[in-house]
Every structure is written in C-alpha cells, then in structure tokens.
PDB file of C-alpha atoms in Angstrom:
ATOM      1  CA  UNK S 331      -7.714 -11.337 -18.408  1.00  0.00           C
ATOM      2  CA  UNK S 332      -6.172  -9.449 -15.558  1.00  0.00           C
ATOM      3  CA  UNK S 333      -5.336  -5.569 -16.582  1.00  0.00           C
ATOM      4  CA  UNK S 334      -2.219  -5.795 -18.247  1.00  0.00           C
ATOM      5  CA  UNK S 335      -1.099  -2.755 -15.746  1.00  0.00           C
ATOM      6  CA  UNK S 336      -1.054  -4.654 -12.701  1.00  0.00           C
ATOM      7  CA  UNK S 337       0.300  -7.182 -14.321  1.00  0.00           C
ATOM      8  CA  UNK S 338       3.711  -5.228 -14.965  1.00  0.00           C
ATOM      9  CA  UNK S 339       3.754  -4.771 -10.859  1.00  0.00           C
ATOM     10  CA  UNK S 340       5.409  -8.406 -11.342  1.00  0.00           C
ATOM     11  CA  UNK S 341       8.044  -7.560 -13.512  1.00  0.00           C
ATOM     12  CA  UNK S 342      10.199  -6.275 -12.082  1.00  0.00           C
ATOM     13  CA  UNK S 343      12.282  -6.983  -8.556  1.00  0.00           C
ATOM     14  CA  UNK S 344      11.966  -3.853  -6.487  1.00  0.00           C
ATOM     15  CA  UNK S 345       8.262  -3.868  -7.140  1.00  0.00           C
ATOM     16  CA  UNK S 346       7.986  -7.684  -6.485  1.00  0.00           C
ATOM     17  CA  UNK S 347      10.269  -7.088  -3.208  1.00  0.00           C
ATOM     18  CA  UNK S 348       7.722  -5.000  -1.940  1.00  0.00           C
ATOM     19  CA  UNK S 349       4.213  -6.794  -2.787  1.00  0.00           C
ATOM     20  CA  UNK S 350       6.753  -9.562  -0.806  1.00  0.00           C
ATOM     21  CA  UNK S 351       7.145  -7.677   2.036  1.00  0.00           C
ATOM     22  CA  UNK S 352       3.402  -6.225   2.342  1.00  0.00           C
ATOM     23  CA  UNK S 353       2.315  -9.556   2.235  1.00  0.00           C
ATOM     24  CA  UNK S 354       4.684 -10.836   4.815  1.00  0.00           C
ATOM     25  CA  UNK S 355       4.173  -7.833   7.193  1.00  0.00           C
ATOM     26  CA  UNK S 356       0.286  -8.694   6.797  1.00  0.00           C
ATOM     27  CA  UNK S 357       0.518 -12.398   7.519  1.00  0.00           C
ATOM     28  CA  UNK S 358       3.137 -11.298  10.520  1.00  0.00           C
ATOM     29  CA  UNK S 359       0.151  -8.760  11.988  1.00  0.00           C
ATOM     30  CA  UNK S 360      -2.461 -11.444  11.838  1.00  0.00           C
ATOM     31  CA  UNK S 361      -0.134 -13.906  13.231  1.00  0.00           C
ATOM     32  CA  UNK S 362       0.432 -11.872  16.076  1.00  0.00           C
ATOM     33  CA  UNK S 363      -2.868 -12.305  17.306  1.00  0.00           C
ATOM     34  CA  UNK S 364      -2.452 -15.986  18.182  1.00  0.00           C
ATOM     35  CA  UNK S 365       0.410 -14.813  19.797  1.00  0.00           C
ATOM     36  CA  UNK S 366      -0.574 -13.267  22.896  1.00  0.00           C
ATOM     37  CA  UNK S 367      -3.379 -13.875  25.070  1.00  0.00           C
ATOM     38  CA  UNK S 368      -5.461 -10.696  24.601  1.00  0.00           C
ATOM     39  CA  UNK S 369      -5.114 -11.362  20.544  1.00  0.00           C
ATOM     40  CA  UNK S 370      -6.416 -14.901  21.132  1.00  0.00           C
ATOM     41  CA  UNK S 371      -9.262 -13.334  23.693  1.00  0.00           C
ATOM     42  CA  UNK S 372     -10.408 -10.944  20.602  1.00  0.00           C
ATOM     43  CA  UNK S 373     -10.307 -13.554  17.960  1.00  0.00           C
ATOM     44  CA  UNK S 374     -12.269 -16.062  20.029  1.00  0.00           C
ATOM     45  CA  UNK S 375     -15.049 -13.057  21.182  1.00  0.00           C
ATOM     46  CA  UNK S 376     -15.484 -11.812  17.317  1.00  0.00           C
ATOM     47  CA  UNK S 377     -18.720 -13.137  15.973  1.00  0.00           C
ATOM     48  CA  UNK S 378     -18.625 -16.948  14.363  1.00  0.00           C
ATOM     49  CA  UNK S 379     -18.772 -15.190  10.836  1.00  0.00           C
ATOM     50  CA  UNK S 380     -16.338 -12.350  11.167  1.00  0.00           C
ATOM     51  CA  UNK S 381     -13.940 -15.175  13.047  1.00  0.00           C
ATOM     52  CA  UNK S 382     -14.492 -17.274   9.539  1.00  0.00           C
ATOM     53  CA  UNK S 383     -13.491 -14.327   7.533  1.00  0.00           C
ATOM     54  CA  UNK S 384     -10.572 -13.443   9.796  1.00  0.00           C
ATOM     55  CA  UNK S 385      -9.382 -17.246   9.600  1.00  0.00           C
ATOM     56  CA  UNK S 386      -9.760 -17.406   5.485  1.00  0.00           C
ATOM     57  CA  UNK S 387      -8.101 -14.493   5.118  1.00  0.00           C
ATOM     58  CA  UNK S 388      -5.040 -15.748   6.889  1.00  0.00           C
ATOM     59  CA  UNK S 389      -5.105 -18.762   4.604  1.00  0.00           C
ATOM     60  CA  UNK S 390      -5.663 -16.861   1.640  1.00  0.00           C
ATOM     61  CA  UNK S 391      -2.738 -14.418   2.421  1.00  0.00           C
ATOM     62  CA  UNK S 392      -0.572 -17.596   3.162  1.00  0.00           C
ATOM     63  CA  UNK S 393      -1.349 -18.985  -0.212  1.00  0.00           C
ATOM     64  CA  UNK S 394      -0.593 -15.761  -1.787  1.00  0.00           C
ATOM     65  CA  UNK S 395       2.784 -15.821   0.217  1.00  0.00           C
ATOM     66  CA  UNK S 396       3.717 -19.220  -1.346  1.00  0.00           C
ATOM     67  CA  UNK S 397       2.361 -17.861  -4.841  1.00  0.00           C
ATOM     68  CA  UNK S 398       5.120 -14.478  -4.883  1.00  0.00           C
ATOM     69  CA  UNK S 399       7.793 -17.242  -3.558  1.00  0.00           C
ATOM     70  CA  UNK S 400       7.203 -18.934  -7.249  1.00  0.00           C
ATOM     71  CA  UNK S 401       9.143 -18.100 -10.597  1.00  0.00           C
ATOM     72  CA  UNK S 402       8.472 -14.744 -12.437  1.00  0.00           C
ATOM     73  CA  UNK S 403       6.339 -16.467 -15.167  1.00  0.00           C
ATOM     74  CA  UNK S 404       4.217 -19.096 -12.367  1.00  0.00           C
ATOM     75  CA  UNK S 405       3.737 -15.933 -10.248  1.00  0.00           C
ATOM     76  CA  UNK S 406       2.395 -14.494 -13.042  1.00  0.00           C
ATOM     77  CA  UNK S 407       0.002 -17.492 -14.328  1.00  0.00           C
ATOM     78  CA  UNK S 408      -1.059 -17.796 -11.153  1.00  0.00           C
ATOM     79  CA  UNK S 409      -1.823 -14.067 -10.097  1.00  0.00           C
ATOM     80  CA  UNK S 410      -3.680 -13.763 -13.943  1.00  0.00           C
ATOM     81  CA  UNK S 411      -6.485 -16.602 -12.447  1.00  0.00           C
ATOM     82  CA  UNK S 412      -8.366 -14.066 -10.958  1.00  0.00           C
ATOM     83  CA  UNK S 413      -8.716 -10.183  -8.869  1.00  0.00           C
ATOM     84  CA  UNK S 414      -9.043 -12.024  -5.663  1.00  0.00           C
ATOM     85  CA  UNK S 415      -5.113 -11.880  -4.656  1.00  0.00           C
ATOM     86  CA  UNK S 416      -4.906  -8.584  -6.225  1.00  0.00           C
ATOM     87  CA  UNK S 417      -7.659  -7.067  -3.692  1.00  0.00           C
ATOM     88  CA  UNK S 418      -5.561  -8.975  -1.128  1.00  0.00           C
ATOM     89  CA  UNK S 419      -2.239  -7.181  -2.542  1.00  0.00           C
ATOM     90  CA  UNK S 420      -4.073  -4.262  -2.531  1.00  0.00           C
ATOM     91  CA  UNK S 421      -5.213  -4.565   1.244  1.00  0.00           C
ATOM     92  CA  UNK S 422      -1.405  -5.422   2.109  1.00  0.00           C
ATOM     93  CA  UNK S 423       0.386  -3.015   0.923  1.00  0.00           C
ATOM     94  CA  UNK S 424      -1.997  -0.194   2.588  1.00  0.00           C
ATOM     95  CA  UNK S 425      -1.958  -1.672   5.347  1.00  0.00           C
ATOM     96  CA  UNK S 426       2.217  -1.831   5.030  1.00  0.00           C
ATOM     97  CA  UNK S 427       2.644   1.704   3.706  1.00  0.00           C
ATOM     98  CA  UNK S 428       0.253   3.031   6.741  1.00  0.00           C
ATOM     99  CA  UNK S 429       1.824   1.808   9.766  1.00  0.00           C
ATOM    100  CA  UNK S 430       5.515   2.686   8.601  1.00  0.00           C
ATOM    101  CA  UNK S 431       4.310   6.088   8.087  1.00  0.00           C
ATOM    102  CA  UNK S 432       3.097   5.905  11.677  1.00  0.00           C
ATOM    103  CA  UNK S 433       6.784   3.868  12.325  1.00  0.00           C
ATOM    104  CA  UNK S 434       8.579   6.751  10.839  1.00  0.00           C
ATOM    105  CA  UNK S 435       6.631   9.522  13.324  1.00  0.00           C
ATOM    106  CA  UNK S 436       7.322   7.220  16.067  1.00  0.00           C
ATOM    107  CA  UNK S 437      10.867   7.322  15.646  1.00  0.00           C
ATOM    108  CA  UNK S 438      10.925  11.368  14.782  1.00  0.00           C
ATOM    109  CA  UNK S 439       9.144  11.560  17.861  1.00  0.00           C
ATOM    110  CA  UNK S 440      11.568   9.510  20.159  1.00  0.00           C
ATOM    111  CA  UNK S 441      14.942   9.905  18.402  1.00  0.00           C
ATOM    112  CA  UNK S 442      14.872  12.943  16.502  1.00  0.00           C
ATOM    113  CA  UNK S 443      15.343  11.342  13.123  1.00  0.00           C
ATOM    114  CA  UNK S 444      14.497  12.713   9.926  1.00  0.00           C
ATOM    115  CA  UNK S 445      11.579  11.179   7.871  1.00  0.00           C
ATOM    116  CA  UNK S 446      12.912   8.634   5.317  1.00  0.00           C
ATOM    117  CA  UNK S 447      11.767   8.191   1.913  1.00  0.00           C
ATOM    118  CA  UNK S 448      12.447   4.238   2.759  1.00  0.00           C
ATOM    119  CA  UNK S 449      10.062   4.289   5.491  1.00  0.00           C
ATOM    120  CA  UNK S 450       7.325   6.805   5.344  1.00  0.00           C
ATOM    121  CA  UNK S 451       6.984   7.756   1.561  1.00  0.00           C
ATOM    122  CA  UNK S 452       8.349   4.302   0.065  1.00  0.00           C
ATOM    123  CA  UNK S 453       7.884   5.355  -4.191  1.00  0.00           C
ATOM    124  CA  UNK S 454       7.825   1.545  -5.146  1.00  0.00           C
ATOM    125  CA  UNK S 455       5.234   1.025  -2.326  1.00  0.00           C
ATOM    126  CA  UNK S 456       3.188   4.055  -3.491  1.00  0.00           C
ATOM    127  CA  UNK S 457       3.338   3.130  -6.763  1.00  0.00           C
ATOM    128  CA  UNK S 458       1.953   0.095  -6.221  1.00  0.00           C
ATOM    129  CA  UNK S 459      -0.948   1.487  -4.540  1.00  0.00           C
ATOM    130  CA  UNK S 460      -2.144   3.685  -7.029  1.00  0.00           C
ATOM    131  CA  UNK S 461      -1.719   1.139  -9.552  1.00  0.00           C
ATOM    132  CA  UNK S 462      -3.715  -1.488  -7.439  1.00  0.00           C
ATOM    133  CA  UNK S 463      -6.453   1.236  -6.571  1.00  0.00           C
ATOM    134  CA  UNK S 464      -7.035   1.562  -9.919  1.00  0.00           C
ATOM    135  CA  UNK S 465      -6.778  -1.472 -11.923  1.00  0.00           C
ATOM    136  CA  UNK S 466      -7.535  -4.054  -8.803  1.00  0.00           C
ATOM    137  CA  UNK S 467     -11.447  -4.406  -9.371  1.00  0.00           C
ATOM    138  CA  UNK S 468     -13.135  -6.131 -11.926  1.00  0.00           C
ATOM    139  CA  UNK S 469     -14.426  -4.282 -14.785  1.00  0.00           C
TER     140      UNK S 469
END
C-alpha cells in the first residue's frame, strides 16, 4: 500500500496540475535531445547502459504521462501499483521547480522583473516535494 500521504497529492486539481506539468516539462527536456544534433551526438556517445537507462526512462515518464491523463480514481489505482512512478514524480518535479528558479533569475537579470511566487517559489510545487521526499521510498 502506497503511503496514504502521497496519495492525497492526487486529490486535488492544483496539485494534480502540477505533477502534470513536471512531468510534461521532463518528457519536453528529454525530448529535446533528439532534437538537435549535439543532443543526438551526446545520447549516441553515452555508454550502451547509461543510453538504456536514458531510453527507459523516457518510456517510463511517457507512460506516467498517459497515467495523470486518466480519471481521478484510475490515476489513483494505477499510481497505488507501486513507488516506481512516485520516484519518477519525485525526479520531475525537482527537476521542474529547479530550472524555473533559474528561469525566474534569468528574467530578473534581463528585464528587471520581480521574483514570482508562480515561478521561482511555486507552494503547490514545493509542497509536493517535501511530501514526495518523504513518503516516496519504500519502507
């Protein structure tokens, strides 16, 4: 049984809006690497095994895009199989919360603009995160 805590992450939209879009942004990053020629250069020189992991994990995280694109209660029978997708959740939304705190000083730096709460300290994202970091492995 998957800890009840992360499994109130998937109650409720906001929350579920943002595992959506951390797993989107993560699937558009590795995409991006078959996109130019210097990403396909890197994949292709990365040793056989790390090129395997690199490849599963962009199945995995499209499978776990299709999953959060399913009804509340078959997201939530699905994401109760196992920690697997959690870890990957977990991974996703760091990754997310990271580089628009890194968008956020880029745009401070260039325009001016004020730090956002949207952006760079996102509450639903961070809440997330701390749940995930401390529920997301298996006991």
């Amino acid at each position: 049984m998957i800890n009840p805590e992360l499994m109130k992450l998937l109650e409720t939209n906001d929350v579920l809006d943002v595992l959506r879009d951390s797993v989107t942004y993560q699937l558009q990053k590795i995409h991006n690497v078959e996109r130019t020629s210097e990403g396909r250069d890197w994949h292709q020189e990365l040793p056989q095994i790390v090129r395997a992991k690199f490849d599963n994990y962009k199945v995995d995280y499209e499978h776990l895009s299709g999953i959060l694109k399913l009804e509340h209660e078959q997201i939530k029978n699905e994401m109760n199989k196992g920690y697997y997708y959690w870890r990957l959740l977990r991974s996703a939304c760091n990754t997310y919360r990271n580089d628009l705190a890194e968008y956020d000083q880029q745009l401070n730096q260039e325009f001016n603009l004020k730090e956002t709460e949207a952006i760079s300290d996102n509450t639903v994202l961070n809440k997330c995160i701390i749940i995930l970091d401390q529920h997301v492995i298996e006991k």
